[in-house]
Coordinates of C-alpha atoms and ligand atoms in Angstrom, one line a residue:
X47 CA -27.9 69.4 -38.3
X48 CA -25.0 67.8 -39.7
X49 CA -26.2 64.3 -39.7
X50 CA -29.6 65.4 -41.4
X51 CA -26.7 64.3 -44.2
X52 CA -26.5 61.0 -43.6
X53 CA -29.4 61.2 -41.7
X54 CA -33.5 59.4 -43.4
X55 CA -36.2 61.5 -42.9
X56 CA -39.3 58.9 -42.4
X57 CA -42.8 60.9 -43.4
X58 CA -45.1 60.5 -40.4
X59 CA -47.8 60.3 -41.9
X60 CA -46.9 57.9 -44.8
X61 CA -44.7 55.3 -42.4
X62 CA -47.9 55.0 -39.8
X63 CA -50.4 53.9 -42.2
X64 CA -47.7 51.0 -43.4
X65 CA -47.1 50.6 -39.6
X66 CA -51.2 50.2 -39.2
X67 CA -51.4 47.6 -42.5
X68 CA -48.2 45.5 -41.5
X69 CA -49.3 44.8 -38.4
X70 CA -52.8 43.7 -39.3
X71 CA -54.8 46.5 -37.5
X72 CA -57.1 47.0 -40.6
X73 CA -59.7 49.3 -40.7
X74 CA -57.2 51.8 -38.2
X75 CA -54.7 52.6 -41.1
X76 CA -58.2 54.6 -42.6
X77 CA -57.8 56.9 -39.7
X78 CA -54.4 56.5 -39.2
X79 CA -52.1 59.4 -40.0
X80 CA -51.9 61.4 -37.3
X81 CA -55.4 61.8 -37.4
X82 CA -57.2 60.4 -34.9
X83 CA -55.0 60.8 -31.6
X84 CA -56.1 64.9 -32.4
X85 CA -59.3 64.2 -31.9
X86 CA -61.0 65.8 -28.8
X87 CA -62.8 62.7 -25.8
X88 CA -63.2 59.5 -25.9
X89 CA -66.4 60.0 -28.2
X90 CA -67.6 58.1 -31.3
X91 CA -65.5 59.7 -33.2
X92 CA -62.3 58.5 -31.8
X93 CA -63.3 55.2 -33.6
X94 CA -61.7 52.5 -31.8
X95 CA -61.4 49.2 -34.3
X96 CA -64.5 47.6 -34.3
X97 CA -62.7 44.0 -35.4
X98 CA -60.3 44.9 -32.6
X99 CA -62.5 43.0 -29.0
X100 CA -60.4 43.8 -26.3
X101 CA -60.4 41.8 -22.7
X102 CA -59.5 44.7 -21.2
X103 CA -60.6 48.0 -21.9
X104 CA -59.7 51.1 -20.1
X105 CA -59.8 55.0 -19.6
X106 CA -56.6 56.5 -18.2
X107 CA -56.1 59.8 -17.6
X108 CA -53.0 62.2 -16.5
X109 CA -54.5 65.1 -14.1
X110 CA -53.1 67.2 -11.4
X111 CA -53.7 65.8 -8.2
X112 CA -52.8 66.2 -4.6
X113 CA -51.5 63.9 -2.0
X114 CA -50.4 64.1 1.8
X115 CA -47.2 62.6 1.1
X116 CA -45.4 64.2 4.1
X117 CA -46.5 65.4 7.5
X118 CA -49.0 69.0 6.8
X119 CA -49.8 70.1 3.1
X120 CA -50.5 68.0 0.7
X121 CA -48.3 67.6 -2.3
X122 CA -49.4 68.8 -5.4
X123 CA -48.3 66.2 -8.4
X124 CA -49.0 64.6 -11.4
X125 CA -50.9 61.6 -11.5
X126 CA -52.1 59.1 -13.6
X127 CA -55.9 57.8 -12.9
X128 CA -57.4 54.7 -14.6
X129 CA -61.1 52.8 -14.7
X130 CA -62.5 50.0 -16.4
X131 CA -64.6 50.3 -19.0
X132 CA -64.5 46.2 -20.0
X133 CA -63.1 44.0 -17.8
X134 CA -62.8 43.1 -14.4
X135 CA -62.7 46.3 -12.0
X136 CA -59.5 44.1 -10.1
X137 CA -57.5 44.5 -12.9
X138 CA -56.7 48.0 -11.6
X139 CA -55.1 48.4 -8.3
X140 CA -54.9 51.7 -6.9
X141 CA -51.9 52.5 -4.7
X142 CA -53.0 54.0 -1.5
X143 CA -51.9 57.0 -0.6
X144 CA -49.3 57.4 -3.2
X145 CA -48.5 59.9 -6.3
X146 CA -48.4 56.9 -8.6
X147 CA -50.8 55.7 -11.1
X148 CA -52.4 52.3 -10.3
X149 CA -51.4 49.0 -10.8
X150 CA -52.6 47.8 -14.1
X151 CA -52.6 44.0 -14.1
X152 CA -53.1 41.7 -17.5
X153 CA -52.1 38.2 -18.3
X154 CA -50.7 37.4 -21.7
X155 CA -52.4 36.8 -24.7
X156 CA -55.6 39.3 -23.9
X157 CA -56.0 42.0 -26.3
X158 CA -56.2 45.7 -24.1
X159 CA -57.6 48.6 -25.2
X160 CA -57.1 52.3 -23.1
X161 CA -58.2 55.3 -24.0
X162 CA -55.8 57.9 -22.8
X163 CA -57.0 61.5 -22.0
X164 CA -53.8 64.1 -21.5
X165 CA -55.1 66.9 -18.7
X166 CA -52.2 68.2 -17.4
X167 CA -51.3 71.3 -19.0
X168 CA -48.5 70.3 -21.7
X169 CA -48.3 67.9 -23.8
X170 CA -48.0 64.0 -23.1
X171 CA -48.1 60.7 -24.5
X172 CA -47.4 57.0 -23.2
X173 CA -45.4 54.5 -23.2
X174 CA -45.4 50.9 -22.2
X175 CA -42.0 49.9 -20.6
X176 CA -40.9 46.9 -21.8
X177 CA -43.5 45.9 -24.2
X178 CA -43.7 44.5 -27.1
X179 CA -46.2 46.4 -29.3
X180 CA -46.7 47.8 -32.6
X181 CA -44.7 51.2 -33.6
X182 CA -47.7 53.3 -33.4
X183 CA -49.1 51.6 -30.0
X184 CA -45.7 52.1 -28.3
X185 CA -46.0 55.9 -27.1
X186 CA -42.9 57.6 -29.2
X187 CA -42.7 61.3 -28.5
X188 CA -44.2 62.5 -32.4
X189 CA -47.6 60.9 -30.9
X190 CA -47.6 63.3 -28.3
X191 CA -50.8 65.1 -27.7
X192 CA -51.6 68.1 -26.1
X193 CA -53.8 68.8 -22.3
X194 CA -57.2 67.9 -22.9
X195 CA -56.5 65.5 -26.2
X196 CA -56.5 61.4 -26.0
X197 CA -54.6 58.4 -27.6
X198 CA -55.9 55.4 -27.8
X199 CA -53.9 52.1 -27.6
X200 CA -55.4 48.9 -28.8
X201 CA -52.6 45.9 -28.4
X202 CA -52.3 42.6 -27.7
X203 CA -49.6 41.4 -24.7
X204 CA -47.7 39.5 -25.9
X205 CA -44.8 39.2 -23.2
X206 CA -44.0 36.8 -20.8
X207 CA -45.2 37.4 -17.6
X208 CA -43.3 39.9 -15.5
X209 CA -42.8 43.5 -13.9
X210 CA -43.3 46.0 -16.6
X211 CA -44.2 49.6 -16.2
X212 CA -45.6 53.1 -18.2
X213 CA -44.7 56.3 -18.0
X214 CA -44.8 60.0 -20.3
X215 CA -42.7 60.1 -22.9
X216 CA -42.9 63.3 -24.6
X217 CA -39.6 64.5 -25.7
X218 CA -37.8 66.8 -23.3
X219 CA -39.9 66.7 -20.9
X220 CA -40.4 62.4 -19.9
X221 CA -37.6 63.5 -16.5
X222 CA -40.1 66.4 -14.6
X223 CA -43.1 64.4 -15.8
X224 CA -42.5 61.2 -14.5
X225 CA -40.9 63.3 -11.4
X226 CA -43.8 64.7 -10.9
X227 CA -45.8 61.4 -10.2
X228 CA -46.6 60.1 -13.9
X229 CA -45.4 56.7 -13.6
X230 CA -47.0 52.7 -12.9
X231 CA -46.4 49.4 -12.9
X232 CA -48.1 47.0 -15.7
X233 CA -48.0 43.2 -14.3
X234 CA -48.1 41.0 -17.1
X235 CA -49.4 37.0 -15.4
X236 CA -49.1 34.2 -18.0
X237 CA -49.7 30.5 -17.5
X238 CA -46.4 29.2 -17.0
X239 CA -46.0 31.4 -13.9
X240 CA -49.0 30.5 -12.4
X241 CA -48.0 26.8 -12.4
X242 CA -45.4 27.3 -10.6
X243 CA -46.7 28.9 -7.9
X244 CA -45.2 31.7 -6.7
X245 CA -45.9 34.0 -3.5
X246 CA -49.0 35.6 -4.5
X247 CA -51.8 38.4 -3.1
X248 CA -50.1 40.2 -0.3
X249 CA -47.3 37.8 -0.2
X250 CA -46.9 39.1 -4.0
X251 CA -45.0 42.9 -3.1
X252 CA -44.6 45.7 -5.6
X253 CA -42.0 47.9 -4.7
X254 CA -41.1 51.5 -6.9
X255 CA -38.4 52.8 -5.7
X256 CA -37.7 56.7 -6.7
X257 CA -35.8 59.8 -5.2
X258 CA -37.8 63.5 -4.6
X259 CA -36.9 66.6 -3.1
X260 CA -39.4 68.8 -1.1
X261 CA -39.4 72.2 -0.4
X262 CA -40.3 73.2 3.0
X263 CA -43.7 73.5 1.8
X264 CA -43.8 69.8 0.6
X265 CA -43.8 70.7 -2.4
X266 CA -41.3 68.4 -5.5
X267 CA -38.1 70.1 -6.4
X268 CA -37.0 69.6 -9.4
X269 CA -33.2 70.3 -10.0
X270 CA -32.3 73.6 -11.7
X271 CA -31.8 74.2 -15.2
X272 CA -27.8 74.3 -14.9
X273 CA -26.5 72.5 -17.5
X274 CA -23.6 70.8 -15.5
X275 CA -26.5 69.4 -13.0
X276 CA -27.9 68.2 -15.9
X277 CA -25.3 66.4 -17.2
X278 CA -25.5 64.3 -14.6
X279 CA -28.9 63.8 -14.4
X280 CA -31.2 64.4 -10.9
X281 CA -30.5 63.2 -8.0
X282 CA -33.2 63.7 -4.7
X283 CA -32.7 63.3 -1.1
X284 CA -35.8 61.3 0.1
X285 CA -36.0 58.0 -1.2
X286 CA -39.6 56.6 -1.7
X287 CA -41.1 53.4 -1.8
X288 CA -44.7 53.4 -3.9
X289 CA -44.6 56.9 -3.6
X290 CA -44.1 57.2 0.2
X291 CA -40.7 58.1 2.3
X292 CA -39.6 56.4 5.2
X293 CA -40.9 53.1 3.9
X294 CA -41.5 50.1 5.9
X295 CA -43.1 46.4 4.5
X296 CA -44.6 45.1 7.4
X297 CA -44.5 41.2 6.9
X298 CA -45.1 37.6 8.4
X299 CA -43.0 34.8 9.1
X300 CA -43.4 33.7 5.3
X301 CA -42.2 33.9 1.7
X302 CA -42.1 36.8 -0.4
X303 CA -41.9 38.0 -4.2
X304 CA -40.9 41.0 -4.2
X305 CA -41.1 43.1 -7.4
X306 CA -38.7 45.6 -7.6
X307 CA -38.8 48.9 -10.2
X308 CA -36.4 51.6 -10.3
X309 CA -38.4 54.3 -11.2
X310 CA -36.2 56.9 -10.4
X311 CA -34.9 60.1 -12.9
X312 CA -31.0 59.1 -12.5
X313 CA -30.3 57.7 -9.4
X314 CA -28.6 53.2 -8.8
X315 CA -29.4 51.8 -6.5
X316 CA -26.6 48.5 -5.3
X317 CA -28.9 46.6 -3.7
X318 CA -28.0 44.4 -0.7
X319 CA -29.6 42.8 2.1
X320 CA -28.0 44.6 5.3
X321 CA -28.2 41.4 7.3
X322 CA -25.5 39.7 5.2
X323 CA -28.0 37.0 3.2
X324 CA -27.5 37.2 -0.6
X325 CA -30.0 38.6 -2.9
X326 CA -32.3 35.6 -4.3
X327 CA -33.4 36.9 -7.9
X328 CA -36.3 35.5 -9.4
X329 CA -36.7 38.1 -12.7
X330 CA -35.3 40.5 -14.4
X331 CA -37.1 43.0 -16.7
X332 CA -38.6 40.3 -19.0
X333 CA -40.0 38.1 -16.6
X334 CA -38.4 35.3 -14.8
X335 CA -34.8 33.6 -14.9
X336 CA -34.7 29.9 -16.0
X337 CA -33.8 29.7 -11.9
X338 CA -33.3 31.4 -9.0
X339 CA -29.7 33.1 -9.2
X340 CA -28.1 34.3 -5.9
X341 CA -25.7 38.1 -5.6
X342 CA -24.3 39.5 -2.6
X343 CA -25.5 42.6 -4.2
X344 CA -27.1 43.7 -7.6
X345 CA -27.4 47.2 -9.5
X346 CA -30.5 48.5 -10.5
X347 CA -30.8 51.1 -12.5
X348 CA -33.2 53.7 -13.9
X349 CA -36.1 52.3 -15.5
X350 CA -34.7 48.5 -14.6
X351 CA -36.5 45.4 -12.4
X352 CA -35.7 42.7 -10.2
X353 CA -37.8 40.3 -8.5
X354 CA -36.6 38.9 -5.3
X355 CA -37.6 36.3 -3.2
X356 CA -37.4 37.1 0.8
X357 CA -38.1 34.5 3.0
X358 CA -38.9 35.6 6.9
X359 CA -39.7 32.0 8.1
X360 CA -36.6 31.5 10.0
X361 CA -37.3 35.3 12.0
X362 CA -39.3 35.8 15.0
X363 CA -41.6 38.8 15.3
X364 CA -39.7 41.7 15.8
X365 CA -37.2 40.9 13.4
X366 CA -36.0 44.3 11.2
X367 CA -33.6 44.4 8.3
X368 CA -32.8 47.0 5.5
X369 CA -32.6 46.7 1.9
X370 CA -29.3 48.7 1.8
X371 CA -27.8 50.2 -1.6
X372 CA -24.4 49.9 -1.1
X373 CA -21.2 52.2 -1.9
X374 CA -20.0 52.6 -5.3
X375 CA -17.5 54.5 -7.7
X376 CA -20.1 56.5 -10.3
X377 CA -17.0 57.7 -11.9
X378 CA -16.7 61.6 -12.7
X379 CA -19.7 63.1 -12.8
X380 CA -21.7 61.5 -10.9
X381 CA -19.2 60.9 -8.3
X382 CA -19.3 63.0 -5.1
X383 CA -18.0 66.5 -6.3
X384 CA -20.0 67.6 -8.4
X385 CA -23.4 66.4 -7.3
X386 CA -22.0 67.4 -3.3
X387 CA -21.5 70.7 -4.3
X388 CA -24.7 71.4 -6.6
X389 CA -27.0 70.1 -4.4
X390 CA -25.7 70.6 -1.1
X391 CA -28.6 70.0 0.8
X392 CA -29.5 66.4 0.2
X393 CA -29.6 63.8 2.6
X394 CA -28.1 61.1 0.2
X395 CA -26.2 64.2 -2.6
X396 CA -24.5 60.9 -4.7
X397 CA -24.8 58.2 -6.9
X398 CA -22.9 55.7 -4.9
X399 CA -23.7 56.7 -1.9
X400 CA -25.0 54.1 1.1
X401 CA -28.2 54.6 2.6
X402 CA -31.1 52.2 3.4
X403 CA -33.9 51.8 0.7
X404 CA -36.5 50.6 2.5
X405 CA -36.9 48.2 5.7
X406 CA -38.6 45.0 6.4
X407 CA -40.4 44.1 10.1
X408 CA -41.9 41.1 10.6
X409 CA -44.8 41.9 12.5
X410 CA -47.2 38.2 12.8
X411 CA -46.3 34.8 12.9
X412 CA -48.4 33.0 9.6
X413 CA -47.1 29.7 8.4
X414 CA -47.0 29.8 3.9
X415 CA -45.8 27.3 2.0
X416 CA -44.1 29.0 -0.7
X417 CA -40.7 27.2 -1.5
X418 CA -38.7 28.7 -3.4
X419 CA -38.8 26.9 -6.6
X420 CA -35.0 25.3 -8.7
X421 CA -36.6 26.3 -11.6
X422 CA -38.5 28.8 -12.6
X423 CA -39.0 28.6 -16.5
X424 CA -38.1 28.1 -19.5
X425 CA -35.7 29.9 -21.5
X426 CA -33.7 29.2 -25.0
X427 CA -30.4 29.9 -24.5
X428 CA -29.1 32.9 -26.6
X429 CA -28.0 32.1 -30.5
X430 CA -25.6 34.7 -31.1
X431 CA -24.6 32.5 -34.3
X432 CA -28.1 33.6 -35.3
X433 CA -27.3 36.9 -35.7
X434 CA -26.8 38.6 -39.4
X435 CA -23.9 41.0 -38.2
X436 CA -22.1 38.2 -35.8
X437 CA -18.8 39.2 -37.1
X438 CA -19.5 42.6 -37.1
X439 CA -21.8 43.7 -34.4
X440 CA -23.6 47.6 -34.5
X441 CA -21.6 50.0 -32.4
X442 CA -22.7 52.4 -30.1
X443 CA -20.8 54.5 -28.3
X444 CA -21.4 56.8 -25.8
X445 CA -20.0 59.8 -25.6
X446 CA -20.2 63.5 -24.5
X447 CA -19.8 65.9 -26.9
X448 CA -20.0 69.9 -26.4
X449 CA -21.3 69.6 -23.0
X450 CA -24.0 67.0 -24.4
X451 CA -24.6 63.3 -23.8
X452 CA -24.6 61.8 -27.3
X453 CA -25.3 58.1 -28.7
X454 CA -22.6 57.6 -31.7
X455 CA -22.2 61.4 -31.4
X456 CA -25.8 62.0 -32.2
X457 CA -28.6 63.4 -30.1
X458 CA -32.7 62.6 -30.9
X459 CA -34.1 64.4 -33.8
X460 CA -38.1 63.4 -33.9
X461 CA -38.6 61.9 -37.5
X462 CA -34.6 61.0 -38.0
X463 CA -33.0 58.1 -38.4
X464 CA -29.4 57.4 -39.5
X465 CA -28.3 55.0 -42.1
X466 CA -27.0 52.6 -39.8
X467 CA -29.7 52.7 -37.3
X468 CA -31.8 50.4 -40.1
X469 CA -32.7 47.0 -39.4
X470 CA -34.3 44.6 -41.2
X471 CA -37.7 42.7 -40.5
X472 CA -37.2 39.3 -39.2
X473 CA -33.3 39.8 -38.6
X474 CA -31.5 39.1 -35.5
X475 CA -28.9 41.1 -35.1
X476 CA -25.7 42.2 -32.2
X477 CA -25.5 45.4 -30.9
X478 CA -22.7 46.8 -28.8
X479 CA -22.7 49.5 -26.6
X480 CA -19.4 51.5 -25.5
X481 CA -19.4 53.2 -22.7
X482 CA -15.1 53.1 -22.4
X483 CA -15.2 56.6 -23.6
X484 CA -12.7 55.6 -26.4
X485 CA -11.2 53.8 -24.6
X486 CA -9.9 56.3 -21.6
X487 CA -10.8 56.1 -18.9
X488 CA -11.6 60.0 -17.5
X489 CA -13.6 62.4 -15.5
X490 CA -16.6 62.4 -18.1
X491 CA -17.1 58.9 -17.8
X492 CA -20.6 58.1 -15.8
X493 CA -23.2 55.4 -15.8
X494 CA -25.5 55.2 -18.4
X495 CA -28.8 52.5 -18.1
X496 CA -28.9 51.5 -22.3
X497 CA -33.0 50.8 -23.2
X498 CA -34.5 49.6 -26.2
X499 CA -38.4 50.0 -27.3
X500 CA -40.0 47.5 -29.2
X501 CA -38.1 44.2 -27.6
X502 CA -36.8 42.1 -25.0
X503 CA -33.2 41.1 -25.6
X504 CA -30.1 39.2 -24.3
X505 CA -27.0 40.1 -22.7
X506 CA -24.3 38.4 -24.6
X507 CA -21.0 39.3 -23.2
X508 CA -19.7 42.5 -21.0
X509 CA -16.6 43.5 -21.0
X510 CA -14.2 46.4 -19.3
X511 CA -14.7 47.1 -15.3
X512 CA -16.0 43.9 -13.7
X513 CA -18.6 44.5 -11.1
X514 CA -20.3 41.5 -10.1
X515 CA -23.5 43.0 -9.1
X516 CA -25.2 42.5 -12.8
X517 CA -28.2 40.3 -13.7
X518 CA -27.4 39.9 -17.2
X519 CA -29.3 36.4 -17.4
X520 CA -32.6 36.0 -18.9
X521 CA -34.4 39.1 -21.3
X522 CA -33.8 42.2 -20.2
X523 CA -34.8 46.1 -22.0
X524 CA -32.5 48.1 -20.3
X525 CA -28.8 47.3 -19.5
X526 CA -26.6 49.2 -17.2
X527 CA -22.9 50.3 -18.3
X528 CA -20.7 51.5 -15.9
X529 CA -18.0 54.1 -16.9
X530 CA -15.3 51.4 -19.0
X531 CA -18.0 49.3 -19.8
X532 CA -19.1 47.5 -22.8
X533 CA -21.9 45.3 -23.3
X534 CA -23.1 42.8 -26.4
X535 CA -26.4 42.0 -26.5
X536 CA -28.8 40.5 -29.5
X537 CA -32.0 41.4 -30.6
X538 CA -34.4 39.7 -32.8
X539 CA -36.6 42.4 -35.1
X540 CA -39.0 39.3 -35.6
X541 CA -42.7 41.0 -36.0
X542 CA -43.0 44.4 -35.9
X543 CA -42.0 47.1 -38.6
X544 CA -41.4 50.8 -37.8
X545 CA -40.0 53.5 -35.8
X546 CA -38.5 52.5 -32.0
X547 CA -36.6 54.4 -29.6
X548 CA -33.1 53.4 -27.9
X549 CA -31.9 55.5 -25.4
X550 CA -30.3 56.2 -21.7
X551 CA -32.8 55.9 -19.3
X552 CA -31.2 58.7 -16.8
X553 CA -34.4 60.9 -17.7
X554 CA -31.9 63.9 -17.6
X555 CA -29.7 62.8 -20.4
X556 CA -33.0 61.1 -22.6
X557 CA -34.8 64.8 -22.3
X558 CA -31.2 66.3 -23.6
X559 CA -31.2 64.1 -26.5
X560 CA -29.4 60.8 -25.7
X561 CA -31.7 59.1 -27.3
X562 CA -32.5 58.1 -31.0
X563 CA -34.4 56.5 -33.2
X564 CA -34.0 52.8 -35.0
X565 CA -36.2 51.7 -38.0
X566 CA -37.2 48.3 -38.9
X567 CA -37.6 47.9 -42.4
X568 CA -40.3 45.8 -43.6
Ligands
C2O706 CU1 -39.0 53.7 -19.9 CU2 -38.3 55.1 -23.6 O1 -38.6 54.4 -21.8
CU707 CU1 -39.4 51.8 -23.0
CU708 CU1 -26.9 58.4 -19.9

């Protein structure tokens, strides 16, 4: 408790209705409070805003399921199940056969509605990865509600188009939820991507990629509560591709966009093609790069995407190549010794390890005409002069303290923010993140994926270890730091007042606490 000091407690109740007022939702702030996510069903009473006419209007649901994931039993998971209400019924894609939640699909500029209903027996809440949505709308752990209680979202998208995704986010518990199959994609279309005219319908490729364990049984393993394997975060030994092991994209002699999430607890990927070609990025997390940019490999880590381009019109049928993730030093903890010796068993026990993700086969010979296009859109370059604190940019640094992953030495406390985690409405402003450990270099030092709720931002400068294998162009929401790592990026706080989370996207270290809160003062 010794930052409650310095520390601002923010009344729940009192922030949401200014929240609700601020950002114009009207007659909402009435009910507002805390009040209506308790209420029981979808019924009347849960009063959706009558001024609010939504495009697209959904029910989704979290429920225990099963799926034959492997070979004999089924699996039994979590998993999240949507209809439409208002709308077109193809604006929800299931994925067959999988543990994940379907594909919800939205072009920018439509106002959505969804009506969540919690059924799995604890309590849950979402979030909208990537998003850029009012406080209240954005799914922060005090919204939680418990099995057999709703939420209901009503926002407008207002992001570019791109790969964006939702997931639980209840405090302490977001890692075994979303391991346990709470997790989808949310593709955001826009006008400007259309025109350009990208690989689309099946040439047009989702890919989650995530690690699980199974028991004999086939049932998910979660790791053990052992603080050290914490530490690390969870690492399992089948990869998965849309919620399937063994995965293989069957695919023509054309062009394809493939979208690529890590959905995974803790585990980076360094993704490389194992024939040698380089990896032709289209997007990042926010959408897509002013052009194609070209790596002979790129990290992606937890809750991070990358769209690539693959073009199979130079193979014959029969061709077959891997997405590899390559070799690489996760420092300490995550290095090999520890992670070996806790979890012995696994068929790929490190970060850093090489394995293949997924393969590719081209199975048909079908002439496309998808080029791959110079440029892909338009994108201001960053104005770091913009930015209040430009001489004096917000630190982070992140460090371990008493056997616990801490942001600025600080771990999450629901309603608390700090003094200097206050930002001002409208302001652009630099934030740095440390991850040098104080500058030495040591055992403790391991990976840490940096997100931000509430906006896209820019990757200004990195600096320590130089690894080539970043995507720091274009708008990103979460940012990799290797161990000696420091990154500058800018953010503009330009419409929307109230409580956000930053945190580490390993799900282990979020769930212990390395995460907080920011507030932007209206
Ligand atoms: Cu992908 Cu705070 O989350
Ligand atoms: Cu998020
Ligand atoms: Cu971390």
């Amino acid at each position: 408790m010794k930052y409650k000091k310095t520390g601002m407690l923010i009344d729940s109740g009192h922030s949401r209705r200014q929240f609700l007022k601020l950002a114009g939702y009207g007659t909402l702030g009435l009910i507002s409070g805390g009040l209506w996510p308790k209420l029981d069903g979808f019924a009347a009473e849960q009063t959706p805003d009558t001024e609010f006419v939504p495009d697209l209007d959904i029910f989704l649901s979290a429920r225990p399921d099963e799926v034959s994931v492997l070979p004999g039993d089924p699996t039994r998971v979590w998993r999240y199940h949507a209809t439409v209400h208002k709308g077109s019924r193809a604006r929800i894609v299931e994925m067959s056969r999988s543990y994940l939640g379907p594909v919800i699909k939205v072009h920018r500029g439509e106002k959505i509605r969804i009506r969540f209903k919690n059924t799995v027996p604890e309590e849950s809440i979402v979030h909208w990865h990537g998003l850029h949505v009012p406080a209240i709308m954005d799914g922060h752990p005090r919204d939680v509600v418990p099995q057999g209680q709703s939420h209901l979202y009503e926002f407008e998208v207002k992001n570019r188009a791109g790969t964006y995704w939702y997931h639980p986010h209840p405090h302490g518990r977001t890692g075994p939820q979303v391991y346990d199959g709470l997790a989808g994609l949310f593709l955001v279309s826009d006008q400007e991507e259309q025109y350009i005219g990208l690989p689309d319908g099946e040439y047009d490729v989702p890919l989650v990629i995530q690690d699980r364990t199974f028991d004999s049984g086939n049932q998910l393993v979660y790791m053990s509560g052992h603080r050290m394997a914490r530490m690390a975060g969870f690492l399992g030994s089948t990869i998965m591709i849309n919620g399937l092991p063994d995965f293989t994209l069957p695919v023509s002699t054309g062009a394809y966009r493939l979208r690529l999430l890590n959905g995974s607890n803790s585990r980076i990927y360094k993704l490389a093609w194992e024939d040698g070609r380089p990896l032709t990025i289209l997007a990042t997390d926010g959408g897509l790069l002013e052009r194609p940019v070209f790596r002979r490999y790129a990290f992606l880590s937890p809750g991070e995407r990358l769209e690539i381009w693959a073009d199979f019109s130079d193979h014959p049928v029969g061709y077959e190549t891997s997405l590899l993730s390559l070799p690489f030093d996760a420092g300490g903890m995550g290095g090999g010794m520890m992670m070996g010796g806790m979890m012995g068993q696994n068929q790929y026990p490190t970060n850093g390890a090489i394995f293949s993700v997924f393969k590719m086969k081209v199975t048909q010979t079908v002439k496309t005409n998808y080029r791959l296009p110079e440029m892909l859109s338009d994108i201001e370059s960053a104005r770091p002069e913009d930015a209040v604190n430009y001489f004096r940019p917000r630190q982070f640094h992140l460090t371990m303290q008493h056997m616990q992953w801490t942001i600025n030495g600080r771990t999450f406390q629901m309603e608390e923010v700090a003094d200097d985690e206050i930002v001002q409405l409208g302001s652009t402003e630099i934030w740095e993140f440390d991850n040098s450990g104080g500058g030495m270099m040591n055992m403790m030092n391991i990976p840490h994926p940096i997100h931000l709720h509430g906006k896209q931002f820019r990757v200004l400068e990195r600096s320590g270890v130089a690894h080539e294998g970043y995507v720091d162009e274009g708008w990103k929401d979460t940012v990799l730091l290797m161990p000696g790592e420091r990154i500058k990026i800018l953010v503009d706080f330009d419409d929307y007042p109230g409580m956000f989370l930053y945190h580490c996207h390993n799900l282990e270290h979020e769930d212990m606490g390395m995460m907080r809160n920011y507030y932007v003062k209206g």
